[in-house]
Structure formats: C-alpha cells, structure tokens
CSV table of C-alpha atoms in Angstrom, one decimal:
chain,number,residue,atom,x,y,z
A,1221,MET,CA,-56.3,-83.7,-56.5
A,1222,LEU,CA,-58.5,-80.9,-58.0
A,1223,THR,CA,-62.0,-79.7,-56.5
A,1224,LYS,CA,-65.0,-80.4,-58.6
A,1225,LYS,CA,-64.9,-76.8,-59.8
A,1226,GLU,CA,-61.1,-76.7,-60.6
A,1227,GLN,CA,-61.9,-80.0,-62.7
A,1228,GLN,CA,-64.6,-78.4,-64.4
A,1229,ILE,CA,-62.3,-75.3,-65.3
A,1230,LEU,CA,-59.3,-77.7,-66.5
A,1231,ASP,CA,-62.0,-79.7,-68.7
A,1232,ALA,CA,-63.1,-76.7,-70.5
A,1233,LEU,CA,-59.6,-75.3,-71.0
A,1234,GLU,CA,-57.8,-78.3,-72.0
A,1235,PRO,CA,-59.0,-79.1,-75.4
A,1236,LEU,CA,-58.5,-75.3,-76.2
A,1237,ALA,CA,-55.0,-75.1,-75.0
A,1238,ALA,CA,-54.1,-78.4,-76.8
A,1239,ASP,CA,-55.5,-76.6,-80.1
A,1240,ARG,CA,-53.2,-73.5,-79.2
A,1241,GLY,CA,-49.9,-75.7,-78.7
A,1242,VAL,CA,-50.2,-74.9,-75.0
A,1243,GLU,CA,-50.7,-77.3,-71.9
A,1244,VAL,CA,-52.7,-76.4,-68.8
A,1245,VAL,CA,-50.6,-77.7,-66.1
A,1246,THR,CA,-53.2,-77.2,-63.4
A,1247,VAL,CA,-55.8,-75.0,-62.1
A,1248,GLU,CA,-56.2,-73.5,-58.4
A,1249,VAL,CA,-59.0,-71.9,-57.0
A,1250,ILE,CA,-58.1,-69.8,-53.9
A,1251,GLY,CA,-59.8,-67.3,-51.6
A,1252,SER,CA,-63.4,-66.6,-50.5
A,1253,SER,CA,-66.2,-68.0,-52.4
A,1254,LYS,CA,-67.5,-64.3,-52.8
A,1255,ALA,CA,-64.3,-63.2,-55.0
A,1256,PRO,CA,-62.2,-66.3,-55.7
A,1257,VAL,CA,-58.9,-66.1,-57.4
A,1258,ILE,CA,-58.7,-68.9,-60.4
A,1259,ARG,CA,-55.0,-69.4,-61.2
A,1260,VAL,CA,-54.3,-71.3,-64.5
A,1261,TYR,CA,-50.7,-72.5,-64.8
A,1262,ILE,CA,-49.7,-73.0,-68.6
A,1263,ASP,CA,-46.8,-74.6,-70.2
A,1264,ALA,CA,-45.4,-75.0,-73.9
A,1265,GLU,CA,-42.9,-77.0,-75.6
A,1266,ASP,CA,-40.2,-74.4,-75.5
A,1267,GLY,CA,-41.1,-72.5,-72.4
A,1268,VAL,CA,-43.8,-69.8,-72.0
A,1269,SER,CA,-43.0,-66.4,-73.6
A,1270,PHE,CA,-44.9,-63.2,-72.7
A,1271,LYS,CA,-46.6,-63.6,-75.9
A,1272,GLU,CA,-48.2,-66.9,-75.0
A,1273,LEU,CA,-49.0,-65.6,-71.6
A,1274,THR,CA,-51.0,-62.4,-73.0
A,1275,GLU,CA,-52.7,-64.7,-75.8
A,1276,SER,CA,-53.6,-67.2,-73.1
A,1277,GLN,CA,-55.0,-64.7,-70.7
A,1278,GLU,CA,-57.4,-63.5,-73.8
A,1279,TRP,CA,-58.8,-66.7,-74.6
A,1280,ILE,CA,-59.2,-68.4,-71.0
A,1281,GLY,CA,-60.9,-65.0,-69.9
A,1282,GLU,CA,-63.2,-65.4,-72.6
A,1283,THR,CA,-63.6,-69.4,-71.7
A,1284,MET,CA,-64.3,-68.3,-68.2
A,1285,ASP,CA,-66.9,-65.9,-69.2
A,1286,GLU,CA,-68.7,-68.6,-71.1
A,1287,ILE,CA,-68.8,-70.9,-68.4
A,1288,ASP,CA,-69.2,-68.7,-65.6
A,1289,PRO,CA,-67.8,-70.7,-62.9
A,1290,PHE,CA,-68.5,-68.5,-60.0
A,1291,PRO,CA,-71.4,-66.0,-59.7
A,1292,GLY,CA,-70.2,-62.3,-59.2
A,1293,ALA,CA,-66.5,-61.5,-59.3
A,1294,TYR,CA,-63.4,-63.4,-59.4
A,1295,THR,CA,-59.7,-62.8,-60.5
A,1296,LEU,CA,-58.2,-64.7,-63.1
A,1297,GLU,CA,-54.3,-65.1,-63.1
A,1298,VAL,CA,-52.5,-67.0,-66.0
A,1299,SER,CA,-49.0,-68.1,-65.2
A,1300,SER,CA,-46.1,-70.3,-66.0
A,1301,PRO,CA,-45.6,-73.2,-63.6
A,1302,GLY,CA,-42.4,-71.6,-62.3
A,1303,ILE,CA,-39.4,-73.7,-60.7
A,1304,ASP,CA,-41.6,-75.3,-57.9
A,1305,ARG,CA,-44.0,-76.7,-60.9
A,1306,PRO,CA,-47.2,-78.6,-59.7
A,1307,LEU,CA,-47.3,-82.1,-60.8
A,1308,ARG,CA,-50.7,-83.5,-61.4
A,1309,THR,CA,-50.6,-86.4,-63.8
A,1310,ALA,CA,-48.5,-89.6,-64.4
A,1311,ALA,CA,-47.1,-87.6,-67.3
A,1312,HIS,CA,-46.1,-84.8,-65.2
A,1313,PHE,CA,-44.2,-87.2,-62.7
A,1314,ALA,CA,-42.7,-89.3,-65.6
A,1315,ARG,CA,-41.2,-86.2,-67.3
A,1316,PHE,CA,-39.4,-85.3,-64.3
A,1317,VAL,CA,-37.8,-88.6,-62.9
A,1318,GLY,CA,-34.8,-87.9,-61.2
A,1319,GLU,CA,-35.8,-84.5,-59.7
A,1320,GLU,CA,-36.7,-83.8,-56.2
A,1321,ALA,CA,-40.4,-83.1,-55.2
A,1322,LYS,CA,-42.6,-82.7,-52.4
A,1323,ILE,CA,-45.9,-84.7,-52.2
A,1324,ARG,CA,-48.6,-84.4,-49.6
A,1325,THR,CA,-51.2,-87.1,-49.8
A,1326,MET,CA,-54.9,-87.2,-48.9
A,1327,GLY,CA,-54.3,-89.7,-46.1
A,1328,PRO,CA,-51.2,-91.8,-44.6
A,1329,ILE,CA,-49.3,-93.9,-46.9
A,1330,ASP,CA,-47.0,-96.4,-44.8
A,1331,GLY,CA,-47.7,-94.1,-41.9
A,1332,GLN,CA,-47.0,-90.4,-43.4
A,1333,ALA,CA,-48.6,-88.0,-45.6
A,1334,ASN,CA,-45.7,-85.8,-46.5
A,1335,PHE,CA,-42.9,-86.8,-48.8
A,1336,LYS,CA,-40.0,-85.1,-50.0
A,1337,GLY,CA,-37.8,-87.0,-52.3
A,1338,VAL,CA,-36.6,-87.9,-55.7
A,1339,ILE,CA,-39.1,-89.2,-58.2
A,1340,ALA,CA,-37.6,-92.7,-58.8
A,1341,GLU,CA,-40.1,-94.0,-61.7
A,1342,VAL,CA,-43.9,-94.1,-62.6
A,1343,GLU,CA,-45.5,-97.1,-63.3
A,1344,GLY,CA,-49.3,-97.2,-64.1
A,1345,ASP,CA,-50.8,-94.6,-61.8
A,1346,GLU,CA,-48.1,-94.8,-59.2
A,1347,VAL,CA,-45.2,-92.8,-58.5
A,1348,ALA,CA,-42.4,-94.2,-56.6
A,1349,VAL,CA,-40.4,-91.7,-54.6
A,1350,GLU,CA,-37.0,-92.3,-52.9
A,1351,PHE,CA,-36.4,-90.4,-49.5
A,1352,ASP,CA,-34.3,-91.0,-46.5
A,1353,GLY,CA,-33.0,-94.3,-47.7
A,1354,ARG,CA,-36.4,-95.6,-48.4
A,1355,ARG,CA,-39.0,-96.1,-51.2
A,1356,ALA,CA,-42.7,-95.0,-51.3
A,1357,CYS,CA,-45.1,-96.1,-54.0
A,1358,ILE,CA,-47.7,-93.6,-54.1
A,1359,PRO,CA,-51.2,-93.8,-56.2
A,1360,ILE,CA,-51.4,-90.8,-57.9
A,1361,SER,CA,-55.1,-90.9,-57.0
A,1362,SER,CA,-54.2,-90.3,-53.2
A,1363,ILE,CA,-52.0,-87.2,-53.9
A,1364,ARG,CA,-53.5,-84.0,-52.7
A,1365,ARG,CA,-50.6,-81.6,-53.8
A,1366,ALA,CA,-47.3,-82.4,-55.5
A,1367,ASN,CA,-44.7,-80.0,-56.5
A,1368,LEU,CA,-41.0,-80.1,-57.8
A,1369,VAL,CA,-38.7,-78.7,-55.4
A,1370,GLY,CA,-37.1,-75.8,-57.1
A,1371,ARG,CA,-33.3,-75.3,-57.5
A,1372,VAL,CA,-31.6,-72.0,-58.6
A,1373,ASP,CA,-27.8,-72.6,-59.3
A,1374,PHE,CA,-25.5,-69.5,-59.7
C-alpha cells in the first residue's frame, strides 16, 4: 500500500507514462523528510532500455518539479523493477501467476502477516498464494508490500 505522498506522485506520473508507452510499477519514498529519496520503478513491454531510463528520468524530474511533493531537496531515482519486482495491483499479480512472491500484509490473515509462496490465482481484488501445503486468499487492499522472489539461473 502506498502512502498518501507516494499515491500523489503515482497519480501524477501514470498518465504521462502511459502516453510514452511506459508503466510506472510503483513509487517509494524513503529516508528523512528533510531530504527524502523518491524511487520510481518503470517498466515497458520489451523491458526497460537505457534510453527509456534516461528519457523517463527527464520527464519524471520535470513532473516532480511541477508538483513539488517535498519542500526543499530530495533525490530522484528512476529504475527498472529488477528481478525482485514490486507487485502492487491485481494486474501485476495476474501477470506473475505461477511465480514465487513474498507478501507482507498490514495485519494478520489466518494468523500470519508474512507469506512466501506461489501466486496461484487472482480473482477480483484478492490474490491466492500457495505455501507450505496451504492456500491463503489475501485482499490486495491489505497488502503492505509484495515482491517477486528473484531467481538467477546459471
């Protein structure tokens, strides 16, 4: 789940990204409130090239200047989502059905708040995760953070 500030930034960036054939996967704001780091993760249909990162850094930076989300200084980082890609929406989870993910919820669901398992299906606003021979149906609105479990095959 995004903070109000992260959601404000995401809402400003998403339509501009769509016009450029880029998806804003998620936005993170970390660090101190006096000098925060704004991380914007982008993706494209064929992956993110250096050119897309460079061009996106420019228009995202201009948009940040316009909306001025923080008084004073901040650092902007634009990146591809990486192998441990964040998952935020039902479409994100649906795209990666069959993949392993780590999910942290805002409160316990069936007695636990941390899940690591295979994304089994997405139905409506719930994602089903299979782990340890069990299955949990997790409302997407109750997810604090979710990421794919990155695998590197050699």
